[in-house]
Coordinates of C-alpha atoms in Angstrom, one line a residue:
M24 CA 117.6 50.7 76.6
I25 CA 118.6 50.0 73.1
F26 CA 117.4 53.3 71.6
E27 CA 118.5 55.6 74.4
K28 CA 121.9 56.5 73.0
I29 CA 120.3 58.1 69.9
H30 CA 120.7 61.8 70.3
T31 CA 118.4 64.5 68.9
V32 CA 118.9 64.6 65.1
P33 CA 119.5 68.2 64.0
T34 CA 117.8 69.8 61.0
S35 CA 119.8 70.7 57.9
Q36 CA 119.7 74.4 58.8
E37 CA 121.1 73.6 62.3
L38 CA 123.9 71.6 60.8
I39 CA 124.8 74.3 58.2
N40 CA 124.7 77.1 60.9
K41 CA 126.9 75.0 63.2
A42 CA 129.5 74.2 60.5
F43 CA 129.8 77.6 59.0
K44 CA 130.0 79.3 62.4
R45 CA 132.8 77.0 63.4
S46 CA 134.4 77.7 60.1
A47 CA 134.3 81.5 60.6
R48 CA 135.8 81.0 64.0
A49 CA 138.6 79.1 62.5
M50 CA 139.3 81.9 60.1
S51 CA 139.2 84.5 62.9
G52 CA 142.0 82.7 64.6
K53 CA 144.3 83.0 61.6
T54 CA 146.8 85.8 61.0
I55 CA 146.8 86.8 57.3
E56 CA 150.3 88.0 56.5
D57 CA 150.8 87.0 52.9
R58 CA 149.4 85.0 50.0
E59 CA 150.3 81.6 51.5
S60 CA 148.6 82.3 54.9
R61 CA 145.5 83.7 53.0
F62 CA 145.2 80.4 51.1
R63 CA 145.8 78.3 54.2
A64 CA 143.1 80.2 56.1
N65 CA 140.5 79.6 53.4
E66 CA 141.5 76.0 53.2
S67 CA 141.2 75.7 57.0
M68 CA 137.7 77.3 56.8
L69 CA 136.6 74.7 54.2
L70 CA 138.0 71.7 56.0
T71 CA 136.6 72.8 59.3
A72 CA 133.1 73.2 57.9
A73 CA 133.3 69.9 56.0
N74 CA 134.7 68.0 59.1
I75 CA 131.9 69.3 61.3
L76 CA 129.3 68.2 58.8
T77 CA 130.8 64.8 58.1
D78 CA 131.4 64.0 61.8
N79 CA 127.8 65.0 62.7
L80 CA 126.3 63.0 59.9
A81 CA 128.4 60.0 60.7
N82 CA 127.4 60.2 64.4
I83 CA 123.7 60.2 63.4
V84 CA 124.2 57.0 61.5
R85 CA 126.4 55.4 64.1
R86 CA 124.0 56.0 67.0
F87 CA 121.2 54.1 65.4
P88 CA 121.4 50.4 66.1
S89 CA 122.2 47.8 63.5
F90 CA 118.7 46.5 62.5
E91 CA 120.1 43.2 61.6
Q92 CA 121.3 42.7 65.1
L93 CA 118.2 44.0 66.9
P94 CA 116.3 41.5 69.0
R95 CA 113.3 40.3 66.9
F96 CA 110.8 41.9 69.3
Y97 CA 112.4 45.4 68.9
Y98 CA 112.7 44.8 65.2
E99 CA 109.0 44.1 64.8
I100 CA 108.0 47.0 67.1
T101 CA 110.3 49.4 65.2
D102 CA 108.8 48.3 61.9
I103 CA 105.3 48.9 63.2
L104 CA 106.0 52.3 64.6
V105 CA 108.3 53.9 62.0
G106 CA 109.2 51.3 59.3
V107 CA 112.6 49.6 59.3
E108 CA 113.0 50.1 55.5
K109 CA 112.3 53.8 55.7
L110 CA 114.8 54.1 58.5
K111 CA 117.4 52.2 56.5
M112 CA 116.8 54.4 53.5
S113 CA 117.1 57.7 55.5
L114 CA 120.2 56.5 57.3
A115 CA 121.7 55.5 53.9
S116 CA 121.0 59.0 52.6
V117 CA 122.7 60.6 55.6
D118 CA 125.7 58.3 55.2
W119 CA 125.9 59.2 51.5
A120 CA 125.9 62.9 52.4
S121 CA 128.7 62.4 54.9
R122 CA 130.9 60.7 52.3
K123 CA 130.0 63.1 49.5
I124 CA 130.9 66.1 51.7
H125 CA 134.2 64.6 52.5
E126 CA 134.9 63.9 48.8
I127 CA 133.8 67.4 47.6
S128 CA 135.8 69.2 50.3
R129 CA 139.0 67.4 49.4
S130 CA 138.3 68.3 45.7
Y131 CA 137.8 71.9 46.5
V132 CA 141.0 72.1 48.6
G133 CA 142.9 71.2 45.4
K134 CA 141.0 73.8 43.5
I135 CA 141.8 76.5 46.1
R136 CA 145.5 75.6 45.9
N137 CA 145.5 76.0 42.2
S138 CA 143.5 79.2 42.1
D139 CA 144.4 82.8 41.9
L140 CA 141.9 83.9 44.5
P141 CA 140.8 81.4 47.2
E142 CA 137.6 83.1 48.4
P143 CA 135.4 82.5 45.4
I144 CA 136.4 78.8 45.3
R145 CA 135.8 78.5 49.1
K146 CA 132.3 80.1 48.8
E147 CA 131.4 77.9 45.8
A148 CA 132.4 74.9 48.0
F149 CA 130.3 76.1 50.8
G150 CA 127.3 76.3 48.4
R151 CA 127.9 72.7 47.4
L152 CA 128.1 71.6 51.0
A153 CA 124.9 73.4 52.0
S154 CA 123.1 72.0 48.9
I155 CA 124.0 68.4 49.9
I156 CA 122.8 69.0 53.5
K157 CA 119.5 70.6 52.4
S158 CA 118.9 67.6 50.1
I159 CA 118.6 65.3 53.1
N160 CA 116.5 67.5 55.3
K161 CA 113.5 65.3 55.0
D162 CA 115.6 62.3 56.1
L163 CA 116.9 64.2 59.1
L164 CA 113.4 65.3 60.1
F165 CA 112.2 61.7 59.8
L166 CA 115.1 60.3 61.8
N167 CA 114.5 62.7 64.6
E168 CA 110.8 61.8 64.7
A169 CA 111.7 58.1 64.7
R170 CA 114.2 58.7 67.5
N171 CA 111.5 60.4 69.6
I172 CA 109.2 57.5 69.2
L173 CA 111.7 54.7 69.7
R174 CA 113.1 56.3 72.9
K175 CA 109.7 55.8 74.5
L176 CA 109.7 52.0 74.1
P177 CA 109.9 49.9 77.3
D178 CA 113.2 48.4 78.3
V179 CA 112.3 44.8 77.4
Q180 CA 115.3 42.6 78.1
D181 CA 116.3 39.6 76.1
E182 CA 115.7 37.1 78.9
P183 CA 113.1 34.5 79.9
T184 CA 109.8 36.3 80.2
I185 CA 106.3 35.7 81.7
V186 CA 103.6 37.6 79.8
I187 CA 100.5 38.2 81.9
A188 CA 97.1 38.3 80.1
G189 CA 93.5 38.7 81.2
Y190 CA 90.8 41.3 81.7
P191 CA 91.5 44.4 83.8
N192 CA 91.2 44.2 87.6
V193 CA 91.6 40.4 87.7
G194 CA 94.8 40.9 89.8
K195 CA 97.6 40.9 87.2
S196 CA 99.5 43.8 88.6
S197 CA 99.2 42.4 92.2
F198 CA 100.7 39.2 90.9
V199 CA 103.6 41.0 89.3
S200 CA 104.3 42.9 92.5
K201 CA 104.0 39.7 94.6
I202 CA 106.5 37.7 92.6
T203 CA 109.0 40.5 92.0
G204 CA 108.8 41.8 95.6
A205 CA 108.3 45.4 94.4
S206 CA 106.0 47.6 92.3
P207 CA 106.8 47.0 88.6
E208 CA 108.3 49.7 86.5
I209 CA 105.6 51.3 84.4
A210 CA 107.1 52.2 81.0
P211 CA 105.5 54.0 78.1
Y212 CA 104.3 51.8 75.3
P213 CA 102.9 53.0 72.0
F214 CA 99.8 50.7 72.0
T215 CA 98.6 50.9 75.5
T216 CA 96.8 53.6 77.6
K217 CA 98.6 52.9 80.9
G218 CA 102.0 51.7 79.9
V219 CA 103.5 48.3 80.1
A220 CA 104.4 47.0 83.6
I221 CA 107.7 45.3 83.7
G222 CA 109.2 43.6 86.7
H223 CA 112.2 41.3 87.3
F224 CA 113.0 38.5 89.8
M225 CA 115.8 36.1 90.4
R226 CA 115.4 32.4 90.8
D227 CA 118.2 29.8 91.1
G228 CA 120.7 32.3 90.0
M229 CA 118.8 33.3 86.8
R230 CA 117.0 36.6 86.1
Y231 CA 113.5 36.5 84.8
Q232 CA 111.2 39.2 83.4
V233 CA 107.5 39.5 84.0
M234 CA 105.3 41.7 81.8
D235 CA 101.8 43.0 82.0
T236 CA 100.5 44.8 78.9
P237 CA 97.3 46.7 79.8
G238 CA 95.6 47.8 76.6
L239 CA 96.9 44.8 74.6
L240 CA 96.1 41.5 76.2
D241 CA 93.1 42.6 78.2
R242 CA 90.2 42.8 75.7
P243 CA 88.8 40.9 72.7
M244 CA 90.6 40.9 69.4
S245 CA 87.6 42.4 67.7
E246 CA 88.1 45.7 69.7
R247 CA 91.7 46.1 68.4
N248 CA 93.0 48.0 65.4
D249 CA 95.6 46.6 63.0
I250 CA 98.5 48.2 64.7
E251 CA 97.5 46.7 68.1
R252 CA 97.3 43.3 66.4
Q253 CA 100.8 43.7 65.0
A254 CA 102.0 44.7 68.4
I255 CA 100.6 41.5 69.9
T256 CA 102.4 39.6 67.1
A257 CA 105.7 41.2 68.2
I258 CA 105.3 39.7 71.6
H259 CA 105.6 36.3 70.0
Y260 CA 109.3 37.0 69.5
L261 CA 110.1 37.3 73.2
D262 CA 111.5 34.3 74.9
A263 CA 108.2 34.0 76.8
V264 CA 105.4 31.9 78.2
V265 CA 101.9 33.3 78.8
M266 CA 100.0 33.2 82.1
F267 CA 96.2 34.0 81.6
M268 CA 94.5 35.1 84.8
I269 CA 90.8 34.7 85.4
D270 CA 88.7 36.2 88.2
P271 CA 85.9 33.6 88.8
S272 CA 84.4 35.9 91.5
E273 CA 83.6 38.4 88.7
S274 CA 84.5 41.2 91.1
C275 CA 86.7 42.5 88.3
G276 CA 83.5 43.6 86.5
Y277 CA 83.6 41.0 83.7
E278 CA 81.5 37.8 83.6
I279 CA 83.2 34.4 83.5
E280 CA 82.0 33.7 80.0
A281 CA 83.5 36.9 78.6
Q282 CA 86.8 36.0 80.3
K283 CA 86.7 32.5 78.8
H284 CA 86.1 34.0 75.4
L285 CA 89.2 36.2 75.8
L286 CA 91.2 33.1 76.9
A287 CA 90.1 31.3 73.7
E288 CA 91.3 34.2 71.6
I289 CA 94.6 34.3 73.4
R290 CA 95.0 30.5 72.8
E291 CA 94.2 31.0 69.1
N292 CA 96.5 34.0 68.5
F293 CA 99.5 33.1 70.8
K294 CA 101.7 30.2 69.8
L295 CA 103.4 30.3 73.1
P296 CA 103.1 28.0 76.1
L297 CA 100.1 29.1 78.2
L298 CA 99.1 28.6 81.8
V299 CA 95.6 29.4 83.1
V300 CA 95.3 30.6 86.6
S301 CA 92.3 31.7 88.7
N302 CA 92.8 34.5 91.2
K303 CA 90.9 35.7 94.3
A304 CA 90.5 32.3 95.8
D305 CA 90.2 34.1 99.2
R306 CA 86.8 35.6 98.2
S307 CA 83.5 33.9 99.2
E308 CA 82.1 34.2 95.7
F309 CA 85.1 32.4 94.1
K310 CA 84.2 29.4 91.9
K311 CA 86.5 26.6 90.7
L312 CA 86.6 26.3 86.9
D313 CA 87.5 23.3 84.7
E314 CA 89.7 25.3 82.4
V315 CA 92.0 26.4 85.3
E316 CA 95.2 24.7 86.3
F317 CA 95.9 26.6 89.5
N318 CA 93.8 28.6 92.0
I319 CA 95.6 31.4 93.7
S320 CA 95.1 34.5 95.9
T321 CA 97.3 37.5 95.4
V322 CA 96.0 38.8 98.8
T323 CA 97.0 35.8 100.9
G324 CA 99.7 34.3 98.7
E325 CA 97.9 31.0 98.3
G326 CA 99.0 28.9 95.4
I327 CA 101.5 31.5 94.0
E328 CA 104.6 29.3 94.7
D329 CA 103.0 26.4 92.9
V330 CA 102.2 28.6 89.9
M331 CA 105.8 29.9 89.9
N332 CA 107.2 26.4 89.9
R333 CA 105.0 25.5 86.9
L334 CA 106.0 28.6 85.0
M335 CA 109.6 27.9 85.6
Q336 CA 109.0 24.3 84.3
M337 CA 107.3 25.7 81.2
I338 CA 110.1 28.1 80.5
E339 CA 112.6 25.3 80.7
E340 CA 110.5 23.0 78.5
K341 CA 110.3 25.8 75.9
R342 CA 114.0 26.3 76.0
L343 CA 114.7 22.6 75.5
S344 CA 112.1 22.4 72.7
T345 CA 113.7 25.5 71.0
S346 CA 117.2 24.0 71.3
S347 CA 116.0 20.7 69.8
E348 CA 114.3 22.5 66.9
E349 CA 117.5 24.4 66.2
L350 CA 119.5 21.2 66.1
D351 CA 117.0 19.6 63.8
T352 CA 117.3 22.5 61.3
E353 CA 121.1 22.6 61.3
P354 CA 122.5 21.5 57.9
A355 CA 124.4 18.3 57.8
I356 CA 128.1 18.6 57.4

């Protein structure tokens, strides 16, 4: 997943301890025989400490992804969870510290070479380096907190996606299992209680993604907080179509009218192609509804192939429509 390569971000004190311990080790390996070797040893201590700090800080910045190149879905989710601008500012502070330490260490190497006694100059340099690192401690703490949050995001691929919506217990997870041939992977998700269920399947040589988001698309909008509403907005940026599943038998525990009301809210809030499907056609209390395009049973498999054919058609129509819109917006040469 895109955030998995971000390592734990150390605190300022951890960085200082690491750098100065390695520096002391560098000195202990030197043989001090004369003035020249004494100066070289102090210079080595300073450069070792500086290199440890600059390398560690540079690695922190490098391991975070470029936000300009993030898929829009992940960009929006990152902005909701931790704030993209805050991340950029903290990473800029860390990058500044890396470059400043490099600059100062080179300056102090020159001072050591022109001094009578190297130790006071080297100690002064260490004080400057430690001061710079301490000045970004809040940024380091924030970046580590952000890293811990972002690593828990689900592995949502940039590929054609079917998003499943509908009340709990209408058969969404059974549908996902049926079309993927396996139990979907349940990944942590910051806005749901159960974790998003993600499955994949191949069709005509192309891989598709199917996603069920319990806790997001399974209750009225009036019951959601602002962050959940933003999370729903982020789903808009997936290359997706939406399948809304109704249980006309009401064995899910929700009346048909309540399910229709949720469908109306999904239509209003999602500007994505939407297919309405009734599940549990195998049950005696099943009723046919006018709003529904397909009746299926995830128990018997009835109607599932027809639904899949229609979803594939919708994905292709969306792809062609998007391509056409992009062509229309291209500037004339």
